[in-house]
Every structure is written in structure tokens, then in C-alpha cells.
Coordinates of N, CA and C in Angstrom, one line a residue:
M1 N 11.9 -21.4 -6.5 CA 12.1 -20.2 -5.7 C 10.8 -19.4 -5.6
D2 N 10.5 -18.8 -4.4 CA 9.3 -18.0 -4.3 C 9.3 -16.8 -5.1
E3 N 8.2 -16.5 -6.0 CA 8.2 -15.4 -6.9 C 8.3 -14.1 -6.2
L4 N 7.6 -13.9 -5.0 CA 7.8 -12.7 -4.3 C 9.2 -12.5 -3.8
T5 N 9.8 -13.5 -3.3 CA 11.2 -13.4 -2.8 C 12.1 -12.9 -4.0
E6 N 11.9 -13.4 -5.2 CA 12.8 -13.0 -6.3 C 12.4 -11.5 -6.7
R7 N 11.2 -11.2 -6.6 CA 10.9 -9.8 -6.9 C 11.5 -8.8 -5.9
W8 N 11.6 -9.3 -4.6 CA 12.2 -8.5 -3.6 C 13.7 -8.3 -3.9
R9 N 14.4 -9.4 -4.2 CA 15.8 -9.4 -4.5 C 16.1 -8.5 -5.7
D10 N 15.3 -8.6 -6.7 CA 15.5 -7.8 -7.9 C 15.4 -6.3 -7.6
A11 N 14.4 -6.0 -6.8 CA 14.2 -4.5 -6.4 C 15.3 -4.0 -5.6
A12 N 15.7 -4.8 -4.6 CA 16.8 -4.4 -3.7 C 18.2 -4.2 -4.5
R13 N 18.4 -5.1 -5.4 CA 19.6 -5.0 -6.2 C 19.6 -3.7 -7.0
A14 N 18.4 -3.6 -7.7 CA 18.3 -2.4 -8.6 C 18.5 -1.1 -7.9
A15 N 18.1 -1.1 -6.6 CA 18.2 0.2 -5.8 C 19.7 0.3 -5.2
G16 N 20.5 -0.7 -5.4 CA 21.9 -0.5 -5.0 C 22.3 -1.2 -3.7
A17 N 21.4 -2.2 -3.3 CA 21.8 -3.0 -2.1 C 23.1 -3.7 -2.3
T18 N 24.0 -3.7 -1.3 CA 25.3 -4.3 -1.4 C 25.5 -5.5 -0.5
D19 N 24.6 -5.8 0.4 CA 24.8 -6.8 1.4 C 23.8 -7.9 1.1
P20 N 24.2 -9.0 0.4 CA 23.2 -10.1 0.0 C 22.6 -10.7 1.2
A21 N 23.3 -10.9 2.4 CA 22.7 -11.5 3.5 C 21.7 -10.5 4.1
G22 N 22.0 -9.3 4.1 CA 21.0 -8.3 4.6 C 19.8 -8.2 3.7
V23 N 20.0 -8.4 2.4 CA 18.8 -8.4 1.4 C 17.9 -9.6 1.8
E24 N 18.5 -10.8 2.0 CA 17.8 -12.0 2.3 C 17.0 -11.8 3.6
S25 N 17.7 -11.3 4.6 CA 17.1 -11.2 5.9 C 15.9 -10.2 5.9
A26 N 16.1 -9.1 5.1 CA 15.1 -8.1 5.1 C 13.8 -8.6 4.3
G27 N 14.1 -9.4 3.3 CA 12.9 -9.9 2.5 C 12.1 -11.0 3.3
A28 N 12.9 -11.7 4.1 CA 12.2 -12.7 5.0 C 11.4 -12.0 6.0
R29 N 12.0 -11.0 6.7 CA 11.3 -10.2 7.7 C 10.0 -9.6 7.1
L30 N 10.1 -9.0 6.0 CA 8.9 -8.4 5.4 C 7.8 -9.4 5.1
L31 N 8.2 -10.5 4.6 CA 7.2 -11.5 4.2 C 6.4 -12.1 5.5
V32 N 7.2 -12.2 6.6 CA 6.6 -12.6 7.8 C 5.5 -11.6 8.2
G33 N 5.8 -10.3 8.1 CA 4.8 -9.3 8.5 C 3.6 -9.4 7.5
W34 N 3.8 -9.5 6.2 CA 2.7 -9.5 5.3 C 1.8 -10.7 5.5
R35 N 2.4 -11.8 6.1 CA 1.6 -13.0 6.3 C 1.1 -13.2 7.7
E36 N 1.1 -12.1 8.6 CA 0.5 -12.2 9.9 C -0.9 -12.6 9.9
P37 N -1.3 -13.5 10.8 CA -2.7 -14.0 10.8 C -3.8 -13.0 11.0
H38 N -3.5 -11.9 11.6 CA -4.7 -10.9 11.8 C -4.9 -10.1 10.6
R39 N -4.2 -10.3 9.5 CA -4.4 -9.5 8.3 C -5.4 -10.3 7.4
H40 N -6.4 -9.5 6.9 CA -7.3 -10.1 6.0 C -7.3 -9.4 4.6
Y41 N -7.0 -8.1 4.6 CA -6.8 -7.4 3.3 C -5.3 -7.0 3.1
H42 N -4.7 -6.6 4.1 CA -3.3 -6.2 4.0 C -2.3 -7.4 4.0
T43 N -2.5 -8.2 3.0 CA -1.8 -9.5 3.0 C -0.9 -9.5 1.7
V44 N -0.2 -10.6 1.5 CA 0.7 -10.7 0.3 C -0.2 -10.6 -1.0
T45 N -1.5 -10.8 -0.9 CA -2.2 -10.5 -2.2 C -2.3 -9.1 -2.5
H46 N -2.5 -8.2 -1.4 CA -2.4 -6.8 -1.6 C -1.0 -6.4 -2.1
L47 N 0.1 -6.9 -1.5 CA 1.4 -6.7 -1.8 C 1.7 -6.9 -3.3
R48 N 1.2 -8.1 -3.7 CA 1.4 -8.5 -5.1 C 0.6 -7.5 -6.1
A49 N -0.6 -7.2 -5.7 CA -1.4 -6.3 -6.6 C -0.7 -4.9 -6.7
V50 N -0.1 -4.4 -5.5 CA 0.5 -3.1 -5.6 C 1.7 -3.2 -6.5
L51 N 2.5 -4.2 -6.3 CA 3.7 -4.5 -7.2 C 3.4 -4.6 -8.7
D52 N 2.3 -5.2 -9.0 CA 1.8 -5.4 -10.4 C 1.5 -4.1 -11.0
V53 N 0.9 -3.2 -10.2 CA 0.5 -1.8 -10.8 C 1.8 -1.0 -10.9
V54 N 2.7 -1.1 -9.9 CA 4.0 -0.4 -10.1 C 4.7 -0.9 -11.3
D55 N 4.7 -2.1 -11.5 CA 5.4 -2.7 -12.7 C 4.8 -2.2 -14.0
A56 N 3.5 -2.1 -14.0 CA 2.7 -1.7 -15.2 C 3.0 -0.2 -15.6
Y57 N 3.2 0.6 -14.6 CA 3.4 2.0 -14.8 C 4.8 2.5 -14.4
A58 N 5.7 1.6 -14.4 CA 7.1 1.9 -13.9 C 7.7 3.0 -14.7
G59 N 7.3 3.1 -16.0 CA 7.9 4.2 -16.9 C 7.5 5.5 -16.5
S60 N 6.5 5.7 -15.7 CA 6.2 7.1 -15.2 C 7.0 7.6 -14.1
A61 N 7.8 6.7 -13.4 CA 8.5 7.1 -12.2 C 9.9 7.5 -12.5
R62 N 10.5 8.3 -11.7 CA 11.9 8.6 -11.8 C 12.8 7.5 -11.2
R63 N 12.4 6.9 -10.1 CA 13.0 5.8 -9.4 C 12.1 4.7 -9.2
P64 N 11.7 3.9 -10.2 CA 10.8 2.8 -10.0 C 11.3 1.8 -9.0
D65 N 12.7 1.6 -8.9 CA 13.3 0.7 -8.0 C 12.9 1.1 -6.5
L66 N 12.9 2.4 -6.2 CA 12.6 2.8 -4.9 C 11.1 2.6 -4.6
V67 N 10.3 2.9 -5.7 CA 8.8 2.7 -5.5 C 8.5 1.2 -5.2
R68 N 9.2 0.4 -5.8 CA 9.0 -1.1 -5.5 C 9.4 -1.4 -4.2
L69 N 10.5 -0.9 -3.7 CA 10.9 -1.1 -2.2 C 9.9 -0.5 -1.3
A70 N 9.4 0.7 -1.6 CA 8.3 1.3 -0.8 C 7.0 0.5 -0.8
A71 N 6.7 -0.1 -1.9 CA 5.6 -1.0 -1.9 C 5.7 -2.2 -1.0
W72 N 6.9 -2.7 -1.0 CA 7.2 -3.8 0.0 C 7.0 -3.4 1.4
C73 N 7.4 -2.1 1.7 CA 7.6 -1.7 3.1 C 6.3 -0.9 3.5
H74 N 5.4 -0.5 2.7 CA 4.4 0.4 3.1 C 3.4 -0.1 4.1
D75 N 3.2 -1.4 4.1 CA 2.3 -2.0 5.2 C 3.1 -3.0 5.9
A76 N 4.4 -2.9 6.0 CA 5.2 -3.8 6.7 C 4.8 -3.9 8.2
V77 N 4.4 -2.9 8.8 CA 3.8 -2.9 10.1 C 2.4 -2.5 10.0
Y78 N 1.5 -3.4 10.4 CA 0.1 -3.3 10.3 C -0.6 -3.8 11.6
D79 N -0.9 -2.8 12.5 CA -1.7 -3.1 13.7 C -3.0 -2.4 13.7
P80 N -4.1 -3.1 13.5 CA -5.4 -2.4 13.4 C -5.8 -1.6 14.7
R81 N -5.0 -1.9 15.8 CA -5.3 -1.2 17.0 C -4.5 0.1 17.1
A82 N -3.6 0.3 16.3 CA -2.8 1.6 16.3 C -3.6 2.7 15.7
G83 N -3.3 3.9 16.2 CA -4.1 5.0 15.7 C -3.3 5.9 14.8
G84 N -4.1 6.8 14.1 CA -3.5 7.8 13.3 C -2.6 7.2 12.2
D85 N -1.4 7.8 12.1 CA -0.5 7.3 11.1 C 0.6 6.4 11.7
A86 N 0.3 5.9 12.9 CA 1.4 5.1 13.6 C 1.9 3.9 12.8
N87 N 1.0 3.2 12.0 CA 1.5 2.1 11.2 C 2.4 2.5 10.1
E88 N 2.1 3.7 9.5 CA 2.9 4.2 8.4 C 4.3 4.6 9.0
R89 N 4.3 5.3 10.1 CA 5.5 5.7 10.7 C 6.4 4.6 11.2
A90 N 5.7 3.5 11.7 CA 6.5 2.3 12.2 C 7.0 1.6 10.9
S91 N 6.3 1.5 9.8 CA 6.7 0.9 8.6 C 7.9 1.6 8.0
A92 N 7.8 2.9 8.0 CA 9.0 3.7 7.5 C 10.2 3.4 8.4
E93 N 10.0 3.4 9.7 CA 11.2 3.1 10.6 C 11.8 1.8 10.3
L94 N 10.9 0.8 10.1 CA 11.4 -0.6 9.8 C 12.1 -0.6 8.5
A95 N 11.5 0.1 7.5 CA 12.2 0.2 6.2 C 13.5 0.7 6.3
G96 N 13.7 1.8 7.1 CA 15.1 2.3 7.3 C 16.0 1.3 7.9
E97 N 15.6 0.6 8.9 CA 16.5 -0.4 9.4 C 16.8 -1.5 8.5
L98 N 15.8 -2.0 7.9 CA 16.1 -3.2 7.0 C 16.9 -2.9 5.8
L99 N 16.6 -1.7 5.2 CA 17.3 -1.3 4.0 C 18.7 -0.9 4.3
T100 N 18.9 -0.3 5.3 CA 20.3 0.1 5.8 C 21.1 -1.2 6.0
A101 N 20.5 -2.2 6.7 CA 21.2 -3.4 6.9 C 21.5 -4.2 5.6
A102 N 20.7 -3.9 4.6 CA 20.9 -4.5 3.3 C 21.9 -3.8 2.4
G103 N 22.5 -2.7 2.9 CA 23.5 -2.0 2.3 C 23.0 -1.0 1.2
L104 N 21.8 -0.6 1.4 CA 21.2 0.4 0.4 C 21.8 1.8 0.7
P105 N 22.2 2.5 -0.3 CA 22.7 3.9 -0.1 C 21.8 4.8 0.8
A106 N 22.3 5.6 1.6 CA 21.5 6.4 2.5 C 20.5 7.2 1.8
A107 N 20.8 7.8 0.7 CA 19.8 8.6 -0.1 C 18.6 7.8 -0.5
A108 N 18.9 6.5 -0.9 CA 17.8 5.7 -1.4 C 16.9 5.2 -0.2
V109 N 17.6 5.0 1.0 CA 16.8 4.7 2.3 C 15.8 5.8 2.6
T110 N 16.4 7.0 2.5 CA 15.6 8.2 2.8 C 14.4 8.3 1.8
G111 N 14.7 8.0 0.6 CA 13.6 8.1 -0.4 C 12.5 7.1 -0.2
V112 N 12.9 5.9 0.2 CA 11.9 4.8 0.4 C 11.1 5.3 1.7
R113 N 11.8 5.7 2.7 CA 11.0 6.2 3.9 C 10.0 7.3 3.5
R114 N 10.4 8.2 2.8 CA 9.5 9.3 2.4 C 8.3 8.7 1.6
L115 N 8.5 7.8 0.7 CA 7.4 7.2 0.0 C 6.4 6.5 0.9
V116 N 6.9 5.7 1.8 CA 6.1 4.9 2.7 C 5.2 5.9 3.5
L117 N 5.7 7.0 4.0 CA 5.0 7.9 4.8 C 3.8 8.5 4.0
L118 N 4.0 8.7 2.7 CA 3.0 9.2 1.8 C 1.7 8.4 1.8
T119 N 1.8 7.1 2.1 CA 0.6 6.3 2.1 C -0.3 6.5 3.4
A120 N 0.1 7.3 4.3 CA -0.8 7.6 5.4 C -2.0 8.4 4.9
G121 N -1.8 9.4 4.0 CA -2.9 10.2 3.6 C -3.1 10.2 2.1
H122 N -2.1 9.7 1.4 CA -2.2 9.6 -0.1 C -2.3 11.0 -0.7
A123 N -1.7 12.1 0.0 CA -1.6 13.3 -0.6 C -0.3 13.5 -1.3
V124 N -0.2 13.7 -2.6 CA 1.0 13.7 -3.3 C 1.2 15.1 -4.0
G125 N 2.4 15.6 -4.0 CA 2.7 16.9 -4.6 C 2.6 16.8 -6.2
P126 N 2.5 17.9 -6.8 CA 2.4 17.9 -8.3 C 3.6 17.4 -9.0
D127 N 4.8 17.5 -8.4 CA 6.0 17.1 -9.2 C 6.6 15.9 -8.4
D128 N 5.8 14.9 -8.2 CA 6.3 13.7 -7.4 C 5.7 12.4 -8.1
P129 N 6.4 12.1 -9.3 CA 5.8 10.9 -10.0 C 6.0 9.6 -9.2
D130 N 7.1 9.6 -8.4 CA 7.3 8.3 -7.6 C 6.2 8.2 -6.6
G131 N 5.9 9.2 -5.9 CA 4.8 9.2 -4.9 C 3.5 8.9 -5.5
A132 N 3.2 9.5 -6.7 CA 2.0 9.3 -7.5 C 1.8 7.8 -7.8
L133 N 2.9 7.2 -8.3 CA 2.9 5.8 -8.7 C 2.6 4.9 -7.5
L134 N 3.3 5.2 -6.4 CA 3.0 4.3 -5.2 C 1.6 4.5 -4.7
C135 N 1.1 5.7 -4.6 CA -0.2 5.9 -4.0 C -1.3 5.4 -5.0
D136 N -1.1 5.6 -6.3 CA -2.1 5.1 -7.3 C -2.2 3.6 -7.1
A137 N -1.0 2.9 -7.0 CA -0.9 1.5 -6.9 C -1.7 1.0 -5.6
D138 N -1.4 1.8 -4.5 CA -2.0 1.3 -3.2 C -3.5 1.5 -3.2
L139 N -4.0 2.5 -4.0 CA -5.5 2.8 -4.0 C -6.1 2.1 -5.2
A140 N -5.4 1.3 -5.9 CA -6.1 0.7 -7.1 C -7.2 -0.2 -6.8
V141 N -7.3 -0.8 -5.7 CA -8.5 -1.6 -5.3 C -9.7 -0.9 -5.2
L142 N -9.7 0.5 -5.0 CA -10.9 1.2 -4.9 C -11.7 1.2 -6.2
A143 N -11.0 1.0 -7.3 CA -11.6 1.0 -8.6 C -12.0 -0.5 -9.1
A144 N -12.0 -1.4 -8.2 CA -12.3 -2.8 -8.5 C -13.8 -2.8 -8.9
P145 N -14.2 -3.9 -9.7 CA -15.6 -4.1 -9.8 C -16.3 -4.1 -8.5
P146 N -17.7 -3.7 -8.5 CA -18.3 -3.6 -7.2 C -18.2 -4.8 -6.3
A147 N -18.4 -6.0 -6.8 CA -18.3 -7.2 -6.0 C -17.0 -7.4 -5.4
D148 N -15.9 -7.1 -6.2 CA -14.5 -7.2 -5.6 C -14.3 -6.1 -4.6
Y149 N -14.8 -4.9 -4.8 CA -14.7 -3.9 -3.9 C -15.4 -4.2 -2.6
D150 N -16.5 -4.8 -2.6 CA -17.3 -5.3 -1.5 C -16.5 -6.3 -0.7
R151 N -15.8 -7.2 -1.3 CA -15.0 -8.2 -0.7 C -13.8 -7.5 0.0
Y152 N -13.2 -6.5 -0.6 CA -12.1 -5.7 0.0 C -12.7 -5.0 1.3
A153 N -13.8 -4.3 1.2 CA -14.4 -3.6 2.4 C -14.7 -4.6 3.5
A154 N -15.2 -5.8 3.1 CA -15.4 -6.8 4.2 C -14.2 -7.3 4.8
A155 N -13.1 -7.5 4.0 CA -11.8 -7.8 4.6 C -11.3 -6.8 5.6
V156 N -11.4 -5.6 5.3 CA -11.0 -4.5 6.1 C -11.8 -4.6 7.5
R157 N -13.1 -4.8 7.3 CA -13.9 -4.9 8.5 C -13.5 -6.1 9.4
R158 N -13.0 -7.2 8.9 CA -12.6 -8.3 9.6 C -11.3 -7.9 10.4
E159 N -10.4 -7.1 9.8 CA -9.2 -6.6 10.4 C -9.6 -5.8 11.6
Y160 N -10.7 -5.2 11.6 CA -11.1 -4.3 12.7 C -12.2 -5.0 13.5
A161 N -12.2 -6.3 13.7 CA -13.3 -7.0 14.3 C -13.4 -6.6 15.7
H162 N -12.3 -6.1 16.4 CA -12.3 -5.7 17.8 C -13.0 -4.3 18.0
V163 N -13.3 -3.6 16.9 CA -14.0 -2.4 17.1 C -15.5 -2.5 17.0
P164 N -16.2 -2.0 18.0 CA -17.7 -2.1 17.9 C -18.2 -1.4 16.6
D165 N -19.4 -1.9 16.2 CA -19.8 -1.5 14.9 C -20.1 0.0 14.8
P166 N -20.7 0.8 15.8 CA -20.9 2.2 15.7 C -19.6 2.9 15.5
A167 N -18.6 2.5 16.3 CA -17.2 3.2 16.1 C -16.6 2.9 14.8
F168 N -16.7 1.7 14.4 CA -16.1 1.3 13.0 C -16.8 2.1 12.0
R169 N -18.1 2.1 12.0 CA -18.8 2.9 10.9 C -18.4 4.3 10.9
A170 N -18.2 5.0 12.1 CA -17.9 6.4 12.1 C -16.4 6.5 11.5
G171 N -15.5 5.6 12.0 CA -14.1 5.8 11.5 C -14.0 5.5 10.1
R172 N -14.7 4.5 9.6 CA -14.5 4.1 8.2 C -15.2 5.2 7.3
A173 N -16.3 5.8 7.8 CA -16.9 6.9 7.0 C -15.9 8.1 6.9
A174 N -15.2 8.3 7.9 CA -14.1 9.4 7.9 C -13.1 9.1 6.9
V175 N -12.6 7.9 6.9 CA -11.6 7.5 5.9 C -12.1 7.7 4.5
L176 N -13.3 7.2 4.3 CA -13.8 7.3 2.9 C -14.1 8.8 2.5
A177 N -14.6 9.6 3.4 CA -14.8 11.0 3.2 C -13.5 11.7 2.8
N178 N -12.4 11.4 3.6 CA -11.0 12.0 3.3 C -10.6 11.6 1.9
L179 N -10.8 10.3 1.5 CA -10.4 9.9 0.2 C -11.2 10.7 -0.9
L180 N -12.5 10.8 -0.7 CA -13.3 11.5 -1.6 C -13.0 13.0 -1.7
A181 N -12.4 13.5 -0.7 CA -12.0 14.9 -0.6 C -10.7 15.2 -1.4
L182 N -10.0 14.2 -1.7 CA -8.7 14.4 -2.5 C -9.0 15.0 -3.8
P183 N -8.2 15.9 -4.3 CA -8.5 16.5 -5.7 C -8.6 15.3 -6.8
A184 N -7.8 14.4 -6.6 CA -7.8 13.2 -7.4 C -7.3 12.0 -6.7
L185 N -8.0 10.9 -6.8 CA -7.6 9.6 -6.2 C -6.3 9.1 -6.9
Y186 N -6.3 9.3 -8.2 CA -5.2 8.8 -9.1 C -4.6 10.0 -9.8
R187 N -3.2 10.0 -9.8 CA -2.6 11.2 -10.3 C -1.9 10.9 -11.7
L188 N -1.5 9.7 -12.0 CA -1.0 9.3 -13.2 C -2.1 9.3 -14.3
P189 N -1.8 9.8 -15.5 CA -2.9 10.1 -16.5 C -3.7 8.8 -16.8
E190 N -3.0 7.7 -17.0 CA -3.8 6.5 -17.5 C -4.6 5.9 -16.3
P191 N -4.0 5.7 -15.1 CA -4.9 5.3 -14.0 C -6.0 6.2 -13.7
H192 N -5.7 7.5 -13.8 CA -6.8 8.5 -13.6 C -8.0 8.3 -14.6
A193 N -7.6 8.2 -15.8 CA -8.6 8.0 -16.8 C -9.4 6.7 -16.7
R194 N -8.7 5.7 -16.3 CA -9.3 4.4 -16.2 C -10.1 4.1 -15.0
W195 N -9.6 4.7 -13.8 CA -10.1 4.2 -12.5 C -10.9 5.3 -11.7
E196 N -10.7 6.6 -12.0 CA -11.1 7.7 -11.1 C -12.7 7.5 -10.9
S197 N -13.4 7.5 -11.9 CA -14.9 7.6 -11.8 C -15.4 6.3 -11.1
R198 N -14.9 5.2 -11.4 CA -15.3 3.9 -10.8 C -15.0 3.9 -9.3
A199 N -13.7 4.4 -8.9 CA -13.4 4.4 -7.5 C -14.3 5.2 -6.7
R200 N -14.5 6.5 -7.3 CA -15.4 7.4 -6.5 C -16.8 6.9 -6.4
A201 N -17.3 6.1 -7.4 CA -18.6 5.5 -7.3 C -18.6 4.4 -6.2
N202 N -17.6 3.6 -6.1 CA -17.5 2.6 -5.1 C -17.4 3.2 -3.6
L203 N -16.6 4.3 -3.5 CA -16.5 4.9 -2.2 C -17.8 5.6 -1.8
T204 N -18.4 6.3 -2.7 CA -19.7 6.9 -2.5 C -20.8 5.9 -2.0
R205 N -20.8 4.8 -2.7 CA -21.7 3.7 -2.4 C -21.5 3.1 -1.0
E206 N -20.3 2.8 -0.7 CA -19.9 2.3 0.6 C -20.2 3.3 1.7
L207 N -19.9 4.6 1.5 CA -20.1 5.6 2.5 C -21.7 5.8 2.8
A208 N -22.5 5.6 1.8 CA -23.9 5.7 2.0 C -24.5 4.6 2.9
T209 N -23.8 3.4 2.9 CA -24.2 2.3 3.8 C -23.7 2.6 5.2
L210 N -22.9 3.5 5.5 CA -22.3 3.7 6.8 C -23.0 4.9 7.6
R211 N -23.8 5.6 6.9 CA -24.5 6.8 7.5 C -25.9 6.5 7.9

């Protein structure tokens, strides 16, 4: 049995899904999206990495089951040609449809949708440990060793191969600057202590190459 499929089933059951057929259909649909050929960074490798961080720090969350489902859904729709937060909004919409069909309670569906939308800007309130866990996990790659970070940045560039270099450099610089402007990239105490300075160094280094 596929390890990711089993992780999806476990998360859906823990969150209260009551329709086994809906759970299977939702998991299959999500994996199709994560394996789309135009993805180079936002792939099942990223999904698995996010889930691993969520698992490692699950004790910090109020509803780690919902955070796991949001991890599955947060890049369920990924169209590099979409603008603004269109992908996050579309991913939240898809999450609502799939999780409702899987028999998840309405409050849990709403919670997952809220978490998915947070990944548009990674701005998390002070009393939101679930949002903090998801966003910390999503941004964990920023604190990778420099060579791994550079591979991540190159994969993102391949996803935007259709964008001319001057426009990409300007857009990417804006993304990096917005991340650096966050009061903290990581909100949970241990990830913050372990990753914050290295992530900011990586972002600053990449930003310097774009200007």
C-alpha cells in the first residue's frame, strides 16, 4: 500500500471522516494534483516534507488532524499562471468539496479551509498554533542547507519557465521581500530557534541575486 495514501486515510479518519469511499476518492484526486507534470517543487516530495514537519511538532497543535488535512490540500491546486492568491483560494474550495464528500464534519471542513488560506501570505495570529504549525511546515524548506535551498529555488524557476526573466526576477524578489518582512518566519519555539536565522540568510542571499 502506498505510504502517502495510508497517511491520508489516517488523517481523514482522525478528523472524523465517515464516508470510506469519499475518503478514497479524495485521496486519489489530491495525489493526481500533486503529481501533475508541470510541478517541479510543489510535488509529492514537498507534500511529504510538510507532513513530516507536522508530525514532528504535532504536539504543539490543537487539532493536528486538521493541520495534516490542510497540508494535503494547501497546494492541491497549483497553476503557476494564476495570479495573487488564486491557487490558495482554489485549493481551499477543492478541500471543502472533497472533505465534505468524505463525510468530514462541517466545522472541521471550515477549519481546514481556513488553514489552507493562511498559506497565501503565511501571516498567522498570536493564538493560532494550528496555523503556526502548517505555515512553519510549509516554509521549512527556506532553512535548508544552501545547496538544497538553491535546488528549491531552481525548481520554482522551472515552474515559472513561461515567465520572462525580468518579470520573474521582479516577482520573485517581491515574494522574498514579503517573507523577510514577516515578524517571524517560524512561530513555534523550536522551529524558530532552529531555522529562523538560516532561512533569513538564504532569503537574503537569493534576493541579492535578483536585484
